[in-house]
Short mmCIF file of C-alpha atoms in Angstrom, two decimals:
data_model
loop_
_atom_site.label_atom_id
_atom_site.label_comp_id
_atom_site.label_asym_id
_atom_site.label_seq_id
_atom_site.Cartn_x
_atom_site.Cartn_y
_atom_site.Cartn_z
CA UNK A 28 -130.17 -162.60 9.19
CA UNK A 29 -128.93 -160.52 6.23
CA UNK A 30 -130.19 -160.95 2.47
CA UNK A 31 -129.27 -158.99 -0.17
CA UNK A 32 -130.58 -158.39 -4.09
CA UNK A 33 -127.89 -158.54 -6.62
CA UNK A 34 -129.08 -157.07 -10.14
CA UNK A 35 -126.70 -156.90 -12.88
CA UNK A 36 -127.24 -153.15 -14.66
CA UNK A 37 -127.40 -154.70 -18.16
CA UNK A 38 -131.15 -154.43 -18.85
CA UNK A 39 -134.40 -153.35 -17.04
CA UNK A 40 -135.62 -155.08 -13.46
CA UNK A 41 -137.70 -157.90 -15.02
CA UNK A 42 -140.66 -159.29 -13.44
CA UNK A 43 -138.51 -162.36 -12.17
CA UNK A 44 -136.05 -159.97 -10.56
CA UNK A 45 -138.42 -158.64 -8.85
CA UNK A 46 -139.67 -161.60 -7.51
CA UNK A 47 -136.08 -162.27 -6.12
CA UNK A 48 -135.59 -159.31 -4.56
CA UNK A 49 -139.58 -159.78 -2.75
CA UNK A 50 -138.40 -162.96 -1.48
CA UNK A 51 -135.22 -161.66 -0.05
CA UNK A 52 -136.97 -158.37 1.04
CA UNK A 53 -139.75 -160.12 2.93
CA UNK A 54 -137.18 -162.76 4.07
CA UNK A 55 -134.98 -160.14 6.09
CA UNK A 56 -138.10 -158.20 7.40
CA UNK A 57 -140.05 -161.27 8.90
CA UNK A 58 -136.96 -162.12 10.95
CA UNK A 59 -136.40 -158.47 11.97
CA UNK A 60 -132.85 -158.96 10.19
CA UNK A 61 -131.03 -156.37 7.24
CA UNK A 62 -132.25 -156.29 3.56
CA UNK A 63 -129.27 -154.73 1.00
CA UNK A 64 -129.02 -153.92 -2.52
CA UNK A 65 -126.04 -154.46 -4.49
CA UNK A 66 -125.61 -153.27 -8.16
CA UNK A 67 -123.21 -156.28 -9.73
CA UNK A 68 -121.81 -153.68 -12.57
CA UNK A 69 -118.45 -154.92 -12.71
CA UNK A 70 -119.68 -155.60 -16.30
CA UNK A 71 -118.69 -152.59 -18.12
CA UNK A 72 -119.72 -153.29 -21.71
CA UNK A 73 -122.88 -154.56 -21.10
CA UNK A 74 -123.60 -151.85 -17.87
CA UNK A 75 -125.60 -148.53 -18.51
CA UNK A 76 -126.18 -145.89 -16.10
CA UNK A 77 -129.70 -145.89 -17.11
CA UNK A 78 -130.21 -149.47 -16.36
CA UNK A 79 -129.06 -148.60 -13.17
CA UNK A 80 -131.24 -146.05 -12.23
CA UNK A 81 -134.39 -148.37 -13.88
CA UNK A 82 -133.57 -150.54 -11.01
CA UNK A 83 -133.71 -148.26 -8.28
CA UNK A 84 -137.28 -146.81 -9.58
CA UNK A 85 -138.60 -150.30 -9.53
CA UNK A 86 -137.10 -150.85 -5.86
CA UNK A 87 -138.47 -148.01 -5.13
CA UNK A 88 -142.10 -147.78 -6.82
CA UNK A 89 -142.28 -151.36 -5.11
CA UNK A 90 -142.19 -150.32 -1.80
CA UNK A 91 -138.91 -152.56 -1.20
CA UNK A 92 -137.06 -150.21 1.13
CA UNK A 93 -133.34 -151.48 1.33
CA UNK A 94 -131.18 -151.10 4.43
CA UNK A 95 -128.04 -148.36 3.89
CA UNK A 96 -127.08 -147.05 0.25
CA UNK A 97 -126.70 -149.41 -2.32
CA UNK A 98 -123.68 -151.34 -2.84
CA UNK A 99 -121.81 -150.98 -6.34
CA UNK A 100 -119.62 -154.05 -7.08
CA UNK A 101 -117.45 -151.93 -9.65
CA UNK A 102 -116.48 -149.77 -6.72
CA UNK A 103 -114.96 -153.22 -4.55
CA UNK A 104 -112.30 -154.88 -6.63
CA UNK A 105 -109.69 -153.90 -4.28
CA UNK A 106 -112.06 -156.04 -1.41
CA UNK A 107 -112.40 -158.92 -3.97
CA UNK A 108 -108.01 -158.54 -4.68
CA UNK A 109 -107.76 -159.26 -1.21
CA UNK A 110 -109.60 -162.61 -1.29
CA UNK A 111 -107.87 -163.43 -4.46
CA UNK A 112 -104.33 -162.62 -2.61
CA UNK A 113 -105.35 -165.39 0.51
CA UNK A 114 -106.32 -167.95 -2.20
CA UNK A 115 -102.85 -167.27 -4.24
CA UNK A 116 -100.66 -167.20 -0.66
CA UNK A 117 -102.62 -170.77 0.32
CA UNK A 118 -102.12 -172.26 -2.82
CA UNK A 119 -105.69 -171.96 -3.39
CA UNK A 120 -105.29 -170.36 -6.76
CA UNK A 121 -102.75 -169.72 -9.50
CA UNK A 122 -101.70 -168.05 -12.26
CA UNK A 123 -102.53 -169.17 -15.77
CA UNK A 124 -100.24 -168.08 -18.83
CA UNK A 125 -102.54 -170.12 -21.36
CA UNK A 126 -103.43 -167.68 -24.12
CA UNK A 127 -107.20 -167.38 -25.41
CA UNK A 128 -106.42 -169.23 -28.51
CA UNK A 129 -105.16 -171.95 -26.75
CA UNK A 130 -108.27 -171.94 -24.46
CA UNK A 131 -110.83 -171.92 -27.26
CA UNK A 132 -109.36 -174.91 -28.89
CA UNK A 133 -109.46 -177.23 -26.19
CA UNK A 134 -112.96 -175.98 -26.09
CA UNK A 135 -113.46 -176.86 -29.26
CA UNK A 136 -111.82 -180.44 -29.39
CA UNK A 137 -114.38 -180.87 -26.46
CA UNK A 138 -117.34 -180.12 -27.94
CA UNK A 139 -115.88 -182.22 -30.62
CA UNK A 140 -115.60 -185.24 -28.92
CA UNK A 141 -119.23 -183.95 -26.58
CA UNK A 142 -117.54 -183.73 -23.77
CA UNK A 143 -117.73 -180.78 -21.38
CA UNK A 144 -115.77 -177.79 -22.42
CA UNK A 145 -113.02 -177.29 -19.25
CA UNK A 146 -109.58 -176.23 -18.00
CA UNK A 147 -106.97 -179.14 -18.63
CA UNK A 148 -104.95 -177.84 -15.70
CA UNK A 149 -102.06 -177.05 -18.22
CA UNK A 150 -100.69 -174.01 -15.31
CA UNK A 151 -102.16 -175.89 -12.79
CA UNK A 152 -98.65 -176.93 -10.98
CA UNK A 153 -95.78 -174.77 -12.79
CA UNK A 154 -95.81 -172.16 -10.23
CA UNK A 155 -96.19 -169.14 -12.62
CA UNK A 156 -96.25 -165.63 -11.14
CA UNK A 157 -98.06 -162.47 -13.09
CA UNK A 158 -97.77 -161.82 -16.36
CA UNK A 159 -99.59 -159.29 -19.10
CA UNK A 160 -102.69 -161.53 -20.43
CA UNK A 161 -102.41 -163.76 -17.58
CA UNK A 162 -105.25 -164.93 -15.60
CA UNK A 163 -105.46 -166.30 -12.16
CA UNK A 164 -107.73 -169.42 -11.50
CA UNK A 165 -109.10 -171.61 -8.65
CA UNK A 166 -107.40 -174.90 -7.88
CA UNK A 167 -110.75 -176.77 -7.24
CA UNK A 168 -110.14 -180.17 -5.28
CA UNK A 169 -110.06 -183.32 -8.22
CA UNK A 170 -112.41 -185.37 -6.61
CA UNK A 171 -115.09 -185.97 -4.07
CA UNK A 172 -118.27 -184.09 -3.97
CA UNK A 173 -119.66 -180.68 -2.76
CA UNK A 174 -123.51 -180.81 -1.04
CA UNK A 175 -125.97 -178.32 0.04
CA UNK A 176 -129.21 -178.50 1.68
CA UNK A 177 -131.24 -176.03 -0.56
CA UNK A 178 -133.64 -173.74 1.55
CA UNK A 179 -136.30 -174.70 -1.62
CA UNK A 180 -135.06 -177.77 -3.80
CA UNK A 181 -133.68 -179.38 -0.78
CA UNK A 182 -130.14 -182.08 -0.76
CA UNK A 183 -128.15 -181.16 -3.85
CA UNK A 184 -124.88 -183.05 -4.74
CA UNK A 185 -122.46 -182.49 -7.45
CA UNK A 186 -119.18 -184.41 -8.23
CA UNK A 187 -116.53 -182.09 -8.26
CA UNK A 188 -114.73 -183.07 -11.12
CA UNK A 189 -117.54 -182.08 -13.21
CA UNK A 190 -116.15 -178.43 -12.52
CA UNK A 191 -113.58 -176.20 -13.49
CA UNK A 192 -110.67 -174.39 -12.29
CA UNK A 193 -112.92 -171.48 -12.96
CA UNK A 194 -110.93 -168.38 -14.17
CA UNK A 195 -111.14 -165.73 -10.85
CA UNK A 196 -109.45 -162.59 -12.39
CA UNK A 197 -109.42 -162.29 -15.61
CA UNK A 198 -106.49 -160.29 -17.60
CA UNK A 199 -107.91 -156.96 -17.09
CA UNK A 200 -107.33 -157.34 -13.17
CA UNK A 201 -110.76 -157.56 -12.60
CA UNK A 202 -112.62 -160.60 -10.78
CA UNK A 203 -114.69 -162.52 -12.16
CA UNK A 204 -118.79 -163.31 -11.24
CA UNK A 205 -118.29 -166.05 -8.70
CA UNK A 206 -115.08 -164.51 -6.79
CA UNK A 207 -116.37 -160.93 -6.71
CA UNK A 208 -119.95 -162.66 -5.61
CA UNK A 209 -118.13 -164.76 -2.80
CA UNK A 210 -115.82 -161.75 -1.74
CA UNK A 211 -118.74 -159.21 -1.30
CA UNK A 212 -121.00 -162.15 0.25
CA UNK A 213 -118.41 -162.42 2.52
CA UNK A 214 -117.44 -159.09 3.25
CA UNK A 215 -120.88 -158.05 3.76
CA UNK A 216 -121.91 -160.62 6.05
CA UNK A 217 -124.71 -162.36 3.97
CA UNK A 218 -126.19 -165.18 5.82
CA UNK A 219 -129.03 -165.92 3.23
CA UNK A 220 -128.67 -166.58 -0.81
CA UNK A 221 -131.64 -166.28 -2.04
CA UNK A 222 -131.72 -166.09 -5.74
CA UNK A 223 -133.08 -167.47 -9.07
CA UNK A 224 -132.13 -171.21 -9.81
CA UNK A 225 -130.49 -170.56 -13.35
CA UNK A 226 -127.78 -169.78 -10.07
CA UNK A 227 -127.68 -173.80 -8.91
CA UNK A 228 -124.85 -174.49 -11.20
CA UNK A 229 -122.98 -171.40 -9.79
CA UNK A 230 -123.27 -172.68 -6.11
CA UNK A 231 -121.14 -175.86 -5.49
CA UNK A 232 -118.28 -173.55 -7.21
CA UNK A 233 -118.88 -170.59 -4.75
CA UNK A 234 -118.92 -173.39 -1.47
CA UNK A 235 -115.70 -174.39 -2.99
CA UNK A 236 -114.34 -170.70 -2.65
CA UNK A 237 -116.16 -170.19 0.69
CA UNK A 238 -113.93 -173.84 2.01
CA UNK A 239 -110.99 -172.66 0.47
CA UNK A 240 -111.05 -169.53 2.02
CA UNK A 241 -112.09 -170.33 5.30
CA UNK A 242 -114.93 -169.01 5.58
CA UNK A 243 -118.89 -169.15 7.02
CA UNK A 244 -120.79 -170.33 3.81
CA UNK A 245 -124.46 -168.49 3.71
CA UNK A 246 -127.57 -170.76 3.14
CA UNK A 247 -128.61 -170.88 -0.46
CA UNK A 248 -132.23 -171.13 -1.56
CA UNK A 249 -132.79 -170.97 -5.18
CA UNK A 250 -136.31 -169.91 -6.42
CA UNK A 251 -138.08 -171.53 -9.32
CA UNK A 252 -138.39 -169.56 -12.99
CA UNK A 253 -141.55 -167.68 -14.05
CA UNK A 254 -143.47 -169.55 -16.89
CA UNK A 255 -145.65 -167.72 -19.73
CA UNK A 256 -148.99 -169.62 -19.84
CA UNK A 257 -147.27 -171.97 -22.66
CA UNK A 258 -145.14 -173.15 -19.80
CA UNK A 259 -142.25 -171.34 -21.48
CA UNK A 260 -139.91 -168.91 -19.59
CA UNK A 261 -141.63 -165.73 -19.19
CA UNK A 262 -139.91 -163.43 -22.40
CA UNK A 263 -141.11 -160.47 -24.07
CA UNK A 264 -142.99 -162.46 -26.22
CA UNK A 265 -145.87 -163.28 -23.46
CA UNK A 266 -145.85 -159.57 -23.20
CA UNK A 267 -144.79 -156.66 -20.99
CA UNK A 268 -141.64 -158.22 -18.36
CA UNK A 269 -140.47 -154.97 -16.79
CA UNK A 270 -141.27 -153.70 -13.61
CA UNK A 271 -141.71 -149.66 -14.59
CA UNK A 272 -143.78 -151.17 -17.67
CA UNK A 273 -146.68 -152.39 -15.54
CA UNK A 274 -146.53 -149.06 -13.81
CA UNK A 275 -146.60 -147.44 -17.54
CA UNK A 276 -149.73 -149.73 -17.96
CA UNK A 277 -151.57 -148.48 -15.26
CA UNK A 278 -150.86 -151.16 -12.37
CA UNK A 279 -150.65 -150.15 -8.91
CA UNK A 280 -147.59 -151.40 -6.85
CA UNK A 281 -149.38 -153.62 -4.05
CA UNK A 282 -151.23 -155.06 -6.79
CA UNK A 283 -148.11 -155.74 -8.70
CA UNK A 284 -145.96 -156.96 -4.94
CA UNK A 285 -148.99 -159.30 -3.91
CA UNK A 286 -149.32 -160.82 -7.19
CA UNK A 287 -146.03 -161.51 -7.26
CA UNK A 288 -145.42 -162.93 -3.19
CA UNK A 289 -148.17 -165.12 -4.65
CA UNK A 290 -146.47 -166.52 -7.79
CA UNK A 291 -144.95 -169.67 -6.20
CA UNK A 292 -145.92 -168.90 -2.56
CA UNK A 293 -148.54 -169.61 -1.09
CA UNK A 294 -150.73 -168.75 2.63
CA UNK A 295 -153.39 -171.59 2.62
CA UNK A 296 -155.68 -169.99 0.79
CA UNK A 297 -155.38 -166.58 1.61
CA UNK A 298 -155.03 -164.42 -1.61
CA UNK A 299 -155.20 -160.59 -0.81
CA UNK A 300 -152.00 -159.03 1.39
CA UNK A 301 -150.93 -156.20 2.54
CA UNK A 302 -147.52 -155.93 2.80
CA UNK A 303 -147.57 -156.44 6.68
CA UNK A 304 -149.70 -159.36 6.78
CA UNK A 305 -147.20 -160.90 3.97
CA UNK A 306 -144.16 -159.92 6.23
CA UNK A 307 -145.92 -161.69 9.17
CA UNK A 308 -146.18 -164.95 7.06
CA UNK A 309 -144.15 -165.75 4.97
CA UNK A 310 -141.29 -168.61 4.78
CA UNK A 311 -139.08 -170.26 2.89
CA UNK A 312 -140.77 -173.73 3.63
CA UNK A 313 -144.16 -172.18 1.45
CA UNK A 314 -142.41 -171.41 -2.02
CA UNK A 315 -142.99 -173.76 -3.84
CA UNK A 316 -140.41 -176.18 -5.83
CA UNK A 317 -141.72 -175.96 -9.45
CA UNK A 318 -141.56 -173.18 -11.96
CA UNK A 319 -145.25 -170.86 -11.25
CA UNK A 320 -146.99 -169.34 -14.38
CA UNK A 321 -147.72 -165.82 -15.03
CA UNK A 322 -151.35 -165.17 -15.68
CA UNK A 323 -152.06 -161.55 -16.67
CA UNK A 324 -155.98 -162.49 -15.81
CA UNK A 325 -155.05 -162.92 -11.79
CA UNK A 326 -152.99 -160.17 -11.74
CA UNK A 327 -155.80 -157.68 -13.20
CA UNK A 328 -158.27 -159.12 -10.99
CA UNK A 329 -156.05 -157.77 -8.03
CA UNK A 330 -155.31 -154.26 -9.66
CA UNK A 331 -159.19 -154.20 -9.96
CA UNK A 332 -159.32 -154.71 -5.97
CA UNK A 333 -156.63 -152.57 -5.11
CA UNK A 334 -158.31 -149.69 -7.22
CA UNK A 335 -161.70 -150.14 -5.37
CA UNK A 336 -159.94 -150.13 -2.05
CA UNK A 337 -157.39 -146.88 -2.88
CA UNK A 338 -158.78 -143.73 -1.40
CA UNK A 339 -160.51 -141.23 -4.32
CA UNK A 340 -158.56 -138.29 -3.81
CA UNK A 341 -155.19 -140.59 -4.42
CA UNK A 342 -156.54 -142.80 -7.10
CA UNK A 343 -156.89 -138.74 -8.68
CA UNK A 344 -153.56 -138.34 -8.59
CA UNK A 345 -152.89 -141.54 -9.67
CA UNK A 346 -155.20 -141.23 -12.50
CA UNK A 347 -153.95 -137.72 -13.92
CA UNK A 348 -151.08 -138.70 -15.53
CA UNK A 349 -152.95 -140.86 -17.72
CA UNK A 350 -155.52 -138.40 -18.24
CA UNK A 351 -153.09 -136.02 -19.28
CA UNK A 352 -151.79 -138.06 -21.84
CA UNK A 353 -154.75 -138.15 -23.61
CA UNK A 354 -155.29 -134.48 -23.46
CA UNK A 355 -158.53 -135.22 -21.52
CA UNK A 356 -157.22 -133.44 -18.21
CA UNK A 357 -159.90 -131.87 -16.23
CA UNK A 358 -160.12 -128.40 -15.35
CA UNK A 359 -159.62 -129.04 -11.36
CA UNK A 360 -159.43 -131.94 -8.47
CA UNK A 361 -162.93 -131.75 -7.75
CA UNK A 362 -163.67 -132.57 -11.02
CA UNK A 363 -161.12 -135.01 -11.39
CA UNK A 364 -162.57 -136.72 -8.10
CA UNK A 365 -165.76 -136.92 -9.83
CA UNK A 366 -165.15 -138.83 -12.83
CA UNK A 367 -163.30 -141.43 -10.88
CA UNK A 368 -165.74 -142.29 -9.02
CA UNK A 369 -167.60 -143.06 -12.27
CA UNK A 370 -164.98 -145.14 -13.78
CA UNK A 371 -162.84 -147.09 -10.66
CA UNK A 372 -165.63 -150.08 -11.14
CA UNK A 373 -165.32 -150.11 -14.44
CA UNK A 374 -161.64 -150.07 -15.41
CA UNK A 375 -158.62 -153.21 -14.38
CA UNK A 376 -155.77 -150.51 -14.57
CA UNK A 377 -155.40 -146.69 -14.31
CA UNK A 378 -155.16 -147.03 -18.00
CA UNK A 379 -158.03 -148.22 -18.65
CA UNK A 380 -159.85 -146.30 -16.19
CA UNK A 381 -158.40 -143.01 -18.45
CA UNK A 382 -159.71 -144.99 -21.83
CA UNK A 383 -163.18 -145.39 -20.05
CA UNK A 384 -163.37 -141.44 -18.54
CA UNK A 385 -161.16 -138.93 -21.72
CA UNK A 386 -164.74 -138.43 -22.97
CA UNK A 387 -165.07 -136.29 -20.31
CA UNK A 388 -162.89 -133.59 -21.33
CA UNK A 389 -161.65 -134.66 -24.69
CA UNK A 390 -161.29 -131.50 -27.16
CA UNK A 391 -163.27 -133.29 -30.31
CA UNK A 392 -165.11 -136.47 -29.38
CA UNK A 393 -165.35 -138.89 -32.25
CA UNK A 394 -168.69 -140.76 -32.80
CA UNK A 395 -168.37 -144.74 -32.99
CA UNK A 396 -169.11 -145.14 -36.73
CA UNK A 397 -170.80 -148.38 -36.43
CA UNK A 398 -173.14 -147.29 -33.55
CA UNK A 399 -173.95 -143.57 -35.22
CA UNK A 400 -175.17 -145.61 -37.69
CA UNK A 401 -177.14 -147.56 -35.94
CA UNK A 402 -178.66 -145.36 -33.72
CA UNK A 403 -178.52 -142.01 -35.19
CA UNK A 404 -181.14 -142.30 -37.47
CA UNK A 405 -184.78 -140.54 -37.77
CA UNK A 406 -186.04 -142.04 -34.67
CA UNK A 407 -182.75 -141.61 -32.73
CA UNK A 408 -182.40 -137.94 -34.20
CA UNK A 409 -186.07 -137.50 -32.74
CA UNK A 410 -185.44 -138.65 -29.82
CA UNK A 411 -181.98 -136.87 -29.31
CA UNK A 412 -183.54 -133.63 -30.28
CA UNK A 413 -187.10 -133.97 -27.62
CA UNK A 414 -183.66 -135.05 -25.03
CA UNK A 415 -181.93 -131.63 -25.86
CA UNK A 416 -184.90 -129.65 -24.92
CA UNK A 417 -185.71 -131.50 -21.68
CA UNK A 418 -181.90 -131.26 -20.56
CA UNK A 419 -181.44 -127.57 -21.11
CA UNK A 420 -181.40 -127.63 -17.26
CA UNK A 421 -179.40 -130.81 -15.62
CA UNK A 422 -181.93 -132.48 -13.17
CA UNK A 423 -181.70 -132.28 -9.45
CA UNK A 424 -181.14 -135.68 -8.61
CA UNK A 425 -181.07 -139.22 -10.57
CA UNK A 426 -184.95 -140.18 -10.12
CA UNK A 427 -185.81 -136.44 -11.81
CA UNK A 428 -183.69 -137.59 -15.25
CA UNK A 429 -185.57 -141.18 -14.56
CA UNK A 430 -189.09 -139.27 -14.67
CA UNK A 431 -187.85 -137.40 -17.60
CA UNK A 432 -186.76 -140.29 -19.91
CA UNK A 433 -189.98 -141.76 -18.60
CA UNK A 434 -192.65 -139.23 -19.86
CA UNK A 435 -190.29 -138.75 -23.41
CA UNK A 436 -190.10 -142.52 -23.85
CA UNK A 437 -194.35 -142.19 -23.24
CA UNK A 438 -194.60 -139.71 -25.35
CA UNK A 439 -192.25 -141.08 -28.06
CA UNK A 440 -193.89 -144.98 -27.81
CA UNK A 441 -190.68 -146.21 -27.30
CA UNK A 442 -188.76 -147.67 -24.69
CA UNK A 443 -186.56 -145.88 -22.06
CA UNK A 444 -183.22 -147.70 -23.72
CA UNK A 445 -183.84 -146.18 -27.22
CA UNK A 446 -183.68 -143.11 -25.47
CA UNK A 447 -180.75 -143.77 -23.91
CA UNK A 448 -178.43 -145.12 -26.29
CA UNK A 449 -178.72 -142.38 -28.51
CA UNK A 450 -177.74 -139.99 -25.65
CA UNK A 451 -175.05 -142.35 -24.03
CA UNK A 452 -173.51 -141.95 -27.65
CA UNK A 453 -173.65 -137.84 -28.27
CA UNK A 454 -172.21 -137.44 -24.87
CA UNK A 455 -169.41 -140.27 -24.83
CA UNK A 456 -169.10 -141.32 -28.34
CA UNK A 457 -169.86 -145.06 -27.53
CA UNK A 458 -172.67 -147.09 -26.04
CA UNK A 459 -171.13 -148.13 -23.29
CA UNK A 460 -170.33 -145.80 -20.47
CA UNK A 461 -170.76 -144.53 -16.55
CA UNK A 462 -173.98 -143.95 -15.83
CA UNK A 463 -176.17 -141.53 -17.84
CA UNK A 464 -176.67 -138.83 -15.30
CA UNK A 465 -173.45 -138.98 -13.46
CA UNK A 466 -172.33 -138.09 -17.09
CA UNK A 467 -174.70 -134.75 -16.94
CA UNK A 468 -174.06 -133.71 -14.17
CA UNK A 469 -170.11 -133.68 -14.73
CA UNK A 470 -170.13 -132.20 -18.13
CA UNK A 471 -172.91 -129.63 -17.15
CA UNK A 472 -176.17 -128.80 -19.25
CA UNK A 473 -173.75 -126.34 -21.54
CA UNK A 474 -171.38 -128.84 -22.38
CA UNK A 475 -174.35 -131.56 -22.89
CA UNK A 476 -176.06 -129.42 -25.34
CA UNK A 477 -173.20 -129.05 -27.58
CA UNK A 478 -172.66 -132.41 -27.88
CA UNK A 479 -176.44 -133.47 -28.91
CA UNK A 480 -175.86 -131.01 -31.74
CA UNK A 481 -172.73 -132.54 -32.92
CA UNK A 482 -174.42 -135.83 -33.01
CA UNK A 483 -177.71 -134.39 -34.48
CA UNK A 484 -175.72 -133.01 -37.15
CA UNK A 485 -173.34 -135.94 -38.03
CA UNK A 486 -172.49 -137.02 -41.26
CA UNK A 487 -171.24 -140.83 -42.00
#
């Protein structure tokens, strides 16, 4: 078995893309067989370098280890020429003279008269040879049908004269998407198409080519769209669609690859996967036939779980980056291992774990307004100042700080929380944080002190 993922350079690896290449990735590994990548950049006005390299990053970050180098389609013409050369020597294909004006007016006497916009076969049977602005196209058969047993949707059937003689090298020499497709298919031995199904109409017209040619034709298996939670293709407007913009946001890959094998396959009722347990089972015959739907709640439920279960010296170096971009960097590991073990329950993504801990070491912590307010008034002030004596020394252990809010909160006739709150919000700036004395004990009775007299001396 050989798969292969075909991205076109001409914008970043979407989260449907990725899907696609999962699918062909875990395809090819569950049957021990060969996994490739092929960059389809034959597309030079619409190709960047940098889209190029956006794709690898997102292979890569995935975990989606391809087999060889990656293939780059620009670099094959003279492979697809040579398929293009059989068709023209079997009378498979032929040259067109018909010039682009006189092309986009039978298009538009078509869509005139609503009918489909095609070929009318003008070149079809003159015998023309090369010329400059001359095309070559296929001579598809005028009648019958061409069928397919989809590996997900099952029989398909189309009548073959609703197709085209579909232009296969265009006048700049090059081929066009379904030849070069079918020649490097071919070429590279592909047994397995598995792709999105805004590809069905693309198929019966690459069979065609694969007939004419004489050669094996791969299974096809065309996967369902991804939905936004209108039940509208997934588009920017549902929110983030990249790949490298979930790892921007904080995601972790296996989060990101499970959710995914998940989004229109499914393992009874299995949920959580490593990547060797999804390897092990999946198939075709489980992925479902209907668009799925992208919900952003499911997926941060799994980058929650994946964050409890990563290891804390790597979910530190996973976490620094986003420390660092909020200037909150601590001063070493050890400390860095520290405050995530404060914040990994309490954050969906590394992103938000970084909003939750840049208290920590922020250079001037800002006071909620509303809360200061609220609790920074005679009685809080009171009860920050009796704190800031009793904390000049951080206590030995968690029970020793419990004893000491106890006897203040005695002594005060108040209760233990309006104690607390006041604190919580010198030290972190909100009222909602880690817990109280894991918070002392990793900013250190210095560091704690200074920040009840910033608080005792705030303004509104």
């Amino acid at each position: 078995m050989k798969t292969r993922f075909a991205p076109s350079p001409t914008g970043h690896l979407h989260i449907g893309g990725a899907r696609t290449a999962l699918f062909n990735w875990l395809l090819a590994r569950n049957q021990n067989g060969v996994f490739v990548l092929r960059i389809e950049d034959t597309d030079a006005l619409r190709s960047e370098e940098r889209f190029t390299e956006d794709i690898l990053a997102s292979i890569k970050w995935l975990g989606l280890d391809y087999d060889g180098e990656p293939v780059f389609q620009s670099q094959r013409n003279h492979i697809h020429k040579t398929y293009v050369d059989k068709l023209l020597k079997s009378g498979g294909a032929y040259y067109c003279h018909c010039s682009p004006q006189r092309i986009e007016e039978l298009r538009a006497r078509a869509l005139e008269a609503k009918d489909k916009p095609r070929y009318d076969g003008h070149c079809r049977e003159l015998g023309l040879g090369p010329a400059p602005g001359a095309v070559i196209r296929f001579k598809k058969p005028s009648s019958g049908t061409t069928s397919w047993v989809d590996l997900i949707k099952g029989p398909i059937t189309i009548d073959n004269d609703e197709l085209d003689d579909l232009v296969l090298v265009k006048a700049d020499g090059l081929a066009t998407y379904n030849m070069a497709v079918v020649a490097d298919d071919a070429s590279m031995e592909i047994t397995h198409v598995i792709r999105g199904d805004d590809h069905v109409n693309n198929t019966p017209r690459q069979i065609l080519l694969y007939e004419a040619l004489g050669l094996s034709i791969p299974q096809f298996g065309h996967v369902p769209m991804i939905l936004g939670e209108d039940k509208k293709r997934l588009s920017k407007r549902h929110g983030a669609t990249s790949v490298l913009a979930y790892r921007e946001m904080g995601y972790l890959p296996q989060a990101l690859v499970n959710y995914l094998a998940r989004l229109g396959w499914s393992h009874g009722d299995q949920e959580i996967f490593s990547l060797p347990e999804m390897v092990s089972a999946f198939n075709l015959q489980s992925v479902g036939k209907s668009a799925a739907v992208f919900n952003k709640n499911k997926l941060d439920w799994l980058n929650s779980h994946y964050i409890k279960e990563t290891p804390v010296p790597q979910l530190a170096a996973l976490l620094k980056p986003f420390l660092s971009a909020r200037d909150a960097l601590p001063p070493n590991e050890e400390a860095l291992e520290k405050i995530v073990l404060t914040v990994r329950e309490r954050g969906k993504t590394l992103e938000e774990m970084a909003q939750k801990a840049a208290f920590y070491y922020t250079k001037d912590l800002v006071l909620n307004p509303t809360a200061a307010k609220k609790l920074l008034g005679e009685s809080g002030r009171k009860s920050l100042s009796s704190l800031k004596e009793a904390l000049k020394e951080i206590p030995n252990t968690h029970e020793d700080f419990d004893k000491i809010l106890d006897e203040l909160a005695k002594e005060h006739g108040i209760k233990k929380g309006e104690l607390a709150q006041p604190l919580r919000l010198a030290l972190t700036g909100e009222t909602a944080s880690p817990g109280l004395y894991d918070i002392l004990v990793i900013l250190g009775a210095d560091e704690c002190s200074k920040r009840i007299d910033a608080a005792l001396k705030y303004q509104e």
